[in-house]
Amino acid sequence: MKVELIDVDGHNFPNLPLMKISAYHKTKGDSVRWHNPLTAWTDPPDRVYMSKVFTFTPEYEYPINAAEIIKGGTGYNYPNGGEPLPEEIEHIYPDYGLYGITNTAYGFLTRGCPRNCDFCIVGKKEGLCSRKVADLREFWKDQKEIKLLDPNILAAREHKELLEQLASSGAWVDFTQGLDARLLTEENIEIIKRIKLKMVHFAWDNIADEKLIVPKLQLFKEKTGIDKRKCTVYVLTNFNSTLQEDLHRIYKIRDLGMAPFVMVYEKQTAPKEIKDLQRWVNNRIIWYSTEKFEDYSGDTKTRRQGK
Ligand code: SF4
């Protein structure tokens, strides 16, 4: 069988389902390659898989000549994410070579999240319970780096066992989707301390969570002494907060010795001041050289309020 793949979003971040689909077909002896719209007219594939993660990514622009076309991903199935991959594909060791990746492993140890935040599709797609779905060895074979994609690993009953697996790996670990600061405890911080942290992300999305989140971030900083270059806290903006509330979170995170990172909900239609805020914070050259937002934006209204 001739199988071809299309990563509709582009190649900025490797598409894990496509790497698993590739591995699955290769184990069956099928030929797998990236789809080429030109060669497909003279040598049409039997099946084309198209994967699209983001809803805002435009549809693939070329006509596809194939006996069968299978589309998947949240970009095609918002908000429920569509059908999950069949078990025999979901749990296969990914074909990292598809993207030329040699020393990084990507995967999920858990799926699901009980928080059900209004702006997030994880609960609708993966369920409202965080649960173990794999051991590390399922997608890691001694690569130097692990990029973990779990939405809320600390909410899983098995999280300590899974953190221990990450600590024992000796690999550099990047918790790409963030750890839920509200679920940090002295006990799980002790295990996290033994993990070689490449990067750790937290999120403070809602100003109302200050009393729950700030003391936990303080505890994490105190116990780990983590450098701000390795510890980022996402700040959701343009959802249900004012600019003043956004600035309050940003300054507080900086005071904690961590690095804020502004996320903009529906960025395409966000007001200019939010886009300016994002640039001020996320461009680290500007961030470390300009202490106050009003000094960057020239916003006299913010300056008068002394924020
Ligand atoms: S805690 Fe994170 S993963 Fe869970 S619903 Fe909220 S944003 Fe999504």
Short mmCIF file of C-alpha atoms and ligand atoms in Angstrom, two decimals:
data_model
loop_
_atom_site.label_atom_id
_atom_site.label_comp_id
_atom_site.label_asym_id
_atom_site.label_seq_id
_atom_site.Cartn_x
_atom_site.Cartn_y
_atom_site.Cartn_z
CA MET A 1 0.00 0.00 0.00
CA LYS A 2 1.25 3.49 -0.87
CA VAL A 3 0.57 5.92 1.96
CA GLU A 4 1.20 9.67 1.86
CA LEU A 5 0.99 12.22 4.65
CA ILE A 6 0.08 15.89 4.80
CA ASP A 7 0.94 18.03 7.84
CA VAL A 8 -1.55 20.79 7.04
CA ASP A 9 -0.23 23.14 9.74
CA GLY A 10 3.30 23.04 8.34
CA HIS A 11 6.46 21.75 9.91
CA ASN A 12 7.09 24.11 12.82
CA PHE A 13 6.24 21.47 15.41
CA PRO A 14 6.28 17.76 14.57
CA ASN A 15 2.86 16.20 14.25
CA LEU A 16 2.74 13.24 16.65
CA PRO A 17 -0.29 11.44 15.11
CA LEU A 18 1.41 11.50 11.69
CA MET A 19 4.61 10.09 13.20
CA LYS A 20 2.54 7.25 14.72
CA ILE A 21 0.59 6.62 11.51
CA SER A 22 3.88 6.47 9.61
CA ALA A 23 5.33 3.97 12.09
CA TYR A 24 2.21 1.82 11.92
CA HIS A 25 2.19 1.59 8.12
CA LYS A 26 5.92 0.96 7.95
CA THR A 27 5.56 -2.01 10.32
CA LYS A 28 2.98 -3.40 7.89
CA GLY A 29 5.43 -3.07 5.00
CA ASP A 30 3.62 -0.14 3.38
CA SER A 31 5.52 2.69 1.71
CA VAL A 32 5.13 6.01 3.51
CA ARG A 33 6.17 9.43 2.30
CA TRP A 34 5.12 13.07 2.38
CA HIS A 35 2.44 13.89 -0.16
CA ASN A 36 3.62 15.62 -3.28
CA PRO A 37 0.74 17.12 -5.32
CA LEU A 38 2.75 16.89 -8.54
CA THR A 39 3.82 13.25 -8.39
CA ALA A 40 0.36 12.20 -7.13
CA TRP A 41 -1.12 12.72 -10.60
CA THR A 42 1.24 10.22 -12.24
CA ASP A 43 1.73 7.95 -9.22
CA PRO A 44 -1.38 8.29 -7.04
CA PRO A 45 -1.19 6.97 -3.46
CA ASP A 46 -3.70 4.48 -2.10
CA ARG A 47 -4.32 6.58 0.97
CA VAL A 48 -3.54 10.11 2.10
CA TYR A 49 -3.69 11.12 5.78
CA MET A 50 -4.17 14.83 6.46
CA SER A 51 -3.64 16.15 9.97
CA LYS A 52 -4.53 19.67 11.10
CA VAL A 53 -4.08 20.74 14.71
CA PHE A 54 -5.10 24.39 14.59
CA THR A 55 -8.51 25.71 13.56
CA PHE A 56 -6.97 28.88 12.14
CA THR A 57 -4.67 27.02 9.72
CA PRO A 58 -5.99 27.39 6.16
CA GLU A 59 -7.04 24.20 4.38
CA TYR A 60 -4.49 22.43 2.16
CA GLU A 61 -4.52 24.37 -1.07
CA TYR A 62 -3.94 21.70 -3.73
CA PRO A 63 -6.37 19.11 -5.11
CA ILE A 64 -5.51 15.61 -3.89
CA ASN A 65 -5.45 12.60 -6.20
CA ALA A 66 -5.74 9.50 -3.99
CA ALA A 67 -8.02 6.50 -3.67
CA GLU A 68 -8.77 7.40 -0.04
CA ILE A 69 -8.31 10.54 2.05
CA ILE A 70 -8.46 10.46 5.85
CA LYS A 71 -8.58 13.74 7.75
CA GLY A 72 -7.92 14.08 11.48
CA GLY A 73 -7.01 16.50 14.24
CA THR A 74 -8.64 19.28 16.20
CA GLY A 75 -8.30 21.64 13.24
CA TYR A 76 -10.88 19.51 11.39
CA ASN A 77 -12.92 18.44 14.40
CA TYR A 78 -13.24 21.44 16.70
CA PRO A 79 -14.21 21.36 19.54
CA ASN A 80 -14.37 17.63 20.30
CA GLY A 81 -11.17 16.63 18.46
CA GLY A 82 -12.88 13.88 16.45
CA GLU A 83 -12.15 10.18 16.65
CA PRO A 84 -9.01 9.18 18.58
CA LEU A 85 -6.40 7.09 16.77
CA PRO A 86 -7.02 3.32 16.94
CA GLU A 87 -5.24 1.80 19.96
CA GLU A 88 -2.67 -0.06 17.85
CA ILE A 89 -1.58 3.24 16.31
CA GLU A 90 -1.93 5.42 19.43
CA HIS A 91 0.50 3.24 21.40
CA ILE A 92 3.11 2.62 18.72
CA TYR A 93 6.65 4.04 18.96
CA PRO A 94 6.56 7.16 16.75
CA ASP A 95 8.53 7.39 13.49
CA TYR A 96 10.64 10.39 14.55
CA GLY A 97 12.65 10.06 11.37
CA LEU A 98 9.67 11.44 9.45
CA TYR A 99 10.76 14.88 10.66
CA GLY A 100 14.46 14.04 10.83
CA ILE A 101 14.32 14.07 14.65
CA THR A 102 17.17 12.08 16.16
CA ASN A 103 17.57 13.00 19.82
CA THR A 104 14.18 14.15 21.11
CA ALA A 105 11.17 12.08 22.11
CA TYR A 106 7.60 13.40 22.06
CA GLY A 107 4.60 11.98 23.78
CA PHE A 108 1.84 11.80 26.34
CA LEU A 109 2.04 9.93 29.64
CA THR A 110 -1.45 11.11 30.58
CA ARG A 111 -4.52 12.44 28.82
CA GLY A 112 -7.47 14.48 30.04
CA CYS A 113 -7.92 17.30 32.54
CA PRO A 114 -10.55 17.90 35.22
CA ARG A 115 -10.37 21.72 35.11
CA ASN A 116 -12.58 22.24 32.05
CA CYS A 117 -11.42 25.83 31.50
CA ASP A 118 -13.81 27.67 29.18
CA PHE A 119 -11.13 28.49 26.61
CA CYS A 120 -9.65 24.98 26.43
CA ILE A 121 -10.80 21.92 24.48
CA VAL A 122 -8.83 19.27 26.40
CA GLY A 123 -11.77 18.22 28.62
CA LYS A 124 -14.13 17.93 25.64
CA LYS A 125 -11.57 16.05 23.59
CA GLU A 126 -9.86 13.82 26.15
CA GLY A 127 -12.26 13.70 29.07
CA LEU A 128 -12.53 15.38 32.46
CA CYS A 129 -10.25 12.96 34.26
CA SER A 130 -6.47 13.01 33.95
CA ARG A 131 -5.31 9.41 33.65
CA LYS A 132 -2.15 7.51 32.79
CA VAL A 133 -2.12 6.33 29.16
CA ALA A 134 1.50 5.22 28.69
CA ASP A 135 4.81 4.50 30.33
CA LEU A 136 7.76 6.60 29.21
CA ARG A 137 9.36 3.68 27.36
CA GLU A 138 6.43 3.66 24.92
CA PHE A 139 7.81 6.74 23.11
CA TRP A 140 11.30 7.21 24.57
CA LYS A 141 14.39 5.18 23.67
CA ASP A 142 17.20 6.98 25.46
CA GLN A 143 16.94 10.25 23.51
CA LYS A 144 18.65 13.14 25.29
CA GLU A 145 15.49 15.21 25.44
CA ILE A 146 11.84 14.51 26.16
CA LYS A 147 9.10 16.91 25.16
CA LEU A 148 6.07 16.02 27.22
CA LEU A 149 2.71 17.00 25.76
CA ASP A 150 0.50 16.09 28.74
CA PRO A 151 -2.25 18.62 29.47
CA ASN A 152 -2.29 18.11 33.25
CA ILE A 153 0.01 15.36 34.47
CA LEU A 154 -0.18 16.45 38.13
CA ALA A 155 -3.94 15.80 38.14
CA ALA A 156 -3.41 12.10 37.39
CA ARG A 157 -3.56 9.65 40.27
CA GLU A 158 -0.40 8.01 38.92
CA HIS A 159 1.55 11.26 38.54
CA LYS A 160 4.24 10.48 41.12
CA GLU A 161 5.09 7.18 39.45
CA LEU A 162 5.27 8.96 36.07
CA LEU A 163 7.43 11.78 37.43
CA GLU A 164 9.74 9.09 38.84
CA GLN A 165 10.04 7.59 35.35
CA LEU A 166 11.05 11.00 34.01
CA ALA A 167 13.58 11.47 36.84
CA SER A 168 15.12 8.04 36.23
CA SER A 169 15.44 8.67 32.49
CA GLY A 170 18.26 11.17 33.00
CA ALA A 171 16.95 12.99 29.89
CA TRP A 172 16.29 16.70 29.68
CA VAL A 173 12.56 17.17 30.14
CA ASP A 174 10.41 19.97 28.76
CA PHE A 175 6.87 20.08 30.17
CA THR A 176 5.62 21.86 27.06
CA GLN A 177 1.97 22.24 28.11
CA GLY A 178 2.59 23.39 31.65
CA LEU A 179 2.23 21.96 35.12
CA ASP A 180 -0.85 22.82 37.18
CA ALA A 181 0.66 24.95 39.96
CA ARG A 182 -2.42 24.40 42.15
CA LEU A 183 -1.51 20.72 42.41
CA LEU A 184 2.08 21.19 43.51
CA THR A 185 2.89 19.61 46.87
CA GLU A 186 6.10 19.30 48.88
CA GLU A 187 6.13 15.64 47.87
CA ASN A 188 5.76 16.02 44.10
CA ILE A 189 8.18 18.99 44.05
CA GLU A 190 10.80 16.68 45.59
CA ILE A 191 10.41 14.32 42.63
CA ILE A 192 10.37 17.17 40.07
CA LYS A 193 13.66 18.38 41.60
CA ARG A 194 15.28 15.12 40.54
CA ILE A 195 14.15 15.57 36.91
CA LYS A 196 16.63 17.28 34.60
CA LEU A 197 14.43 20.24 33.75
CA LYS A 198 15.02 21.76 30.37
CA MET A 199 12.02 24.00 30.78
CA VAL A 200 8.99 24.08 33.03
CA HIS A 201 5.82 26.02 32.34
CA PHE A 202 3.00 26.98 34.64
CA ALA A 203 -0.13 28.96 33.85
CA TRP A 204 -1.97 31.71 35.69
CA ASP A 205 -4.96 32.20 33.46
CA ASN A 206 -7.50 33.65 35.85
CA ILE A 207 -6.82 36.58 38.18
CA ALA A 208 -9.26 35.04 40.71
CA ASP A 209 -6.84 32.13 41.25
CA GLU A 210 -4.16 34.33 42.80
CA LYS A 211 -4.47 32.88 46.30
CA LEU A 212 -4.30 29.34 44.95
CA ILE A 213 -1.48 29.83 42.49
CA VAL A 214 0.95 32.41 43.89
CA PRO A 215 1.79 30.55 47.15
CA LYS A 216 2.41 27.35 45.13
CA LEU A 217 4.71 29.15 42.70
CA GLN A 218 6.52 30.63 45.70
CA LEU A 219 6.91 27.16 47.20
CA PHE A 220 8.23 25.77 43.91
CA LYS A 221 10.75 28.59 43.57
CA GLU A 222 11.86 28.20 47.19
CA LYS A 223 12.30 24.41 46.98
CA THR A 224 13.90 24.20 43.54
CA GLY A 225 15.66 27.57 43.24
CA ILE A 226 14.85 27.33 39.54
CA ASP A 227 16.28 29.98 37.25
CA LYS A 228 13.73 32.27 35.58
CA ARG A 229 15.15 31.32 32.16
CA LYS A 230 13.89 27.80 32.79
CA CYS A 231 10.56 28.66 34.39
CA THR A 232 7.84 30.35 32.42
CA VAL A 233 4.33 31.22 33.58
CA TYR A 234 1.71 31.60 30.87
CA VAL A 235 -0.62 34.58 31.27
CA LEU A 236 -3.85 34.30 29.30
CA THR A 237 -5.07 37.64 27.97
CA ASN A 238 -7.96 38.86 25.82
CA PHE A 239 -10.31 36.32 27.38
CA ASN A 240 -11.92 37.59 30.56
CA SER A 241 -9.39 40.01 32.05
CA THR A 242 -8.64 43.72 31.90
CA LEU A 243 -5.28 45.15 30.95
CA GLN A 244 -4.74 46.09 34.60
CA GLU A 245 -5.40 42.49 35.67
CA ASP A 246 -3.01 41.26 33.00
CA LEU A 247 -0.32 43.65 34.24
CA HIS A 248 -0.93 42.62 37.84
CA ARG A 249 -0.24 38.98 36.97
CA ILE A 250 2.77 39.87 34.83
CA TYR A 251 4.44 41.98 37.53
CA LYS A 252 3.64 39.45 40.24
CA ILE A 253 5.25 36.63 38.24
CA ARG A 254 8.34 38.76 37.69
CA ASP A 255 8.49 39.49 41.45
CA LEU A 256 8.42 35.72 42.05
CA GLY A 257 11.61 35.38 39.98
CA MET A 258 9.86 33.63 37.09
CA ALA A 259 9.32 34.68 33.49
CA PRO A 260 5.79 35.59 32.36
CA PHE A 261 4.74 34.62 28.85
CA VAL A 262 1.65 36.25 27.38
CA MET A 263 -0.85 34.09 25.54
CA VAL A 264 -3.50 35.93 23.52
CA TYR A 265 -6.93 34.39 23.09
CA GLU A 266 -8.20 34.90 19.54
CA LYS A 267 -5.12 36.85 18.62
CA GLN A 268 -6.30 37.72 15.13
CA THR A 269 -9.01 40.01 16.54
CA ALA A 270 -7.20 41.15 19.72
CA PRO A 271 -6.85 44.90 20.36
CA LYS A 272 -3.52 46.56 19.64
CA GLU A 273 -2.72 47.12 23.34
CA ILE A 274 -2.86 43.36 23.95
CA LYS A 275 -0.63 42.65 20.98
CA ASP A 276 1.77 45.33 22.33
CA LEU A 277 1.62 43.71 25.76
CA GLN A 278 2.50 40.34 24.25
CA ARG A 279 5.44 41.78 22.37
CA TRP A 280 6.73 43.67 25.42
CA VAL A 281 6.71 40.50 27.56
CA ASN A 282 7.57 37.76 25.10
CA ASN A 283 10.39 39.52 23.31
CA ARG A 284 13.02 38.92 25.98
CA ILE A 285 15.30 41.72 24.76
CA ILE A 286 12.49 44.23 25.26
CA TRP A 287 11.31 42.56 28.48
CA TYR A 288 14.67 42.73 30.23
CA SER A 289 15.38 46.28 29.09
CA THR A 290 11.98 47.94 29.71
CA GLU A 291 10.66 47.71 33.24
CA LYS A 292 7.15 49.09 32.82
CA PHE A 293 4.63 48.43 30.10
CA GLU A 294 3.83 52.13 29.72
CA ASP A 295 7.50 52.81 29.01
CA TYR A 296 7.22 50.41 26.10
CA SER A 297 3.74 51.29 24.86
CA GLY A 298 3.75 55.02 25.67
CA ASP A 299 0.28 54.47 27.13
CA THR A 300 -0.33 57.56 29.28
CA LYS A 301 -3.54 56.14 30.78
CA THR A 302 -1.65 53.18 32.28
CA ARG A 303 1.15 55.50 33.39
CA ARG A 304 -1.31 57.74 35.30
CA GLN A 305 -2.66 54.70 37.18
CA GLY A 306 0.89 54.02 38.33
CA LYS A 307 0.84 50.36 37.27
S1 SF4 B 1 -6.00 23.32 33.29
FE1 SF4 B 1 -4.97 23.52 31.30
S2 SF4 B 1 -5.40 21.61 30.21
FE2 SF4 B 1 -6.82 21.74 31.91
S3 SF4 B 1 -8.68 22.63 31.03
FE3 SF4 B 1 -7.48 24.32 31.92
S4 SF4 B 1 -6.18 25.07 30.22
FE4 SF4 B 1 -6.99 23.05 29.61
#
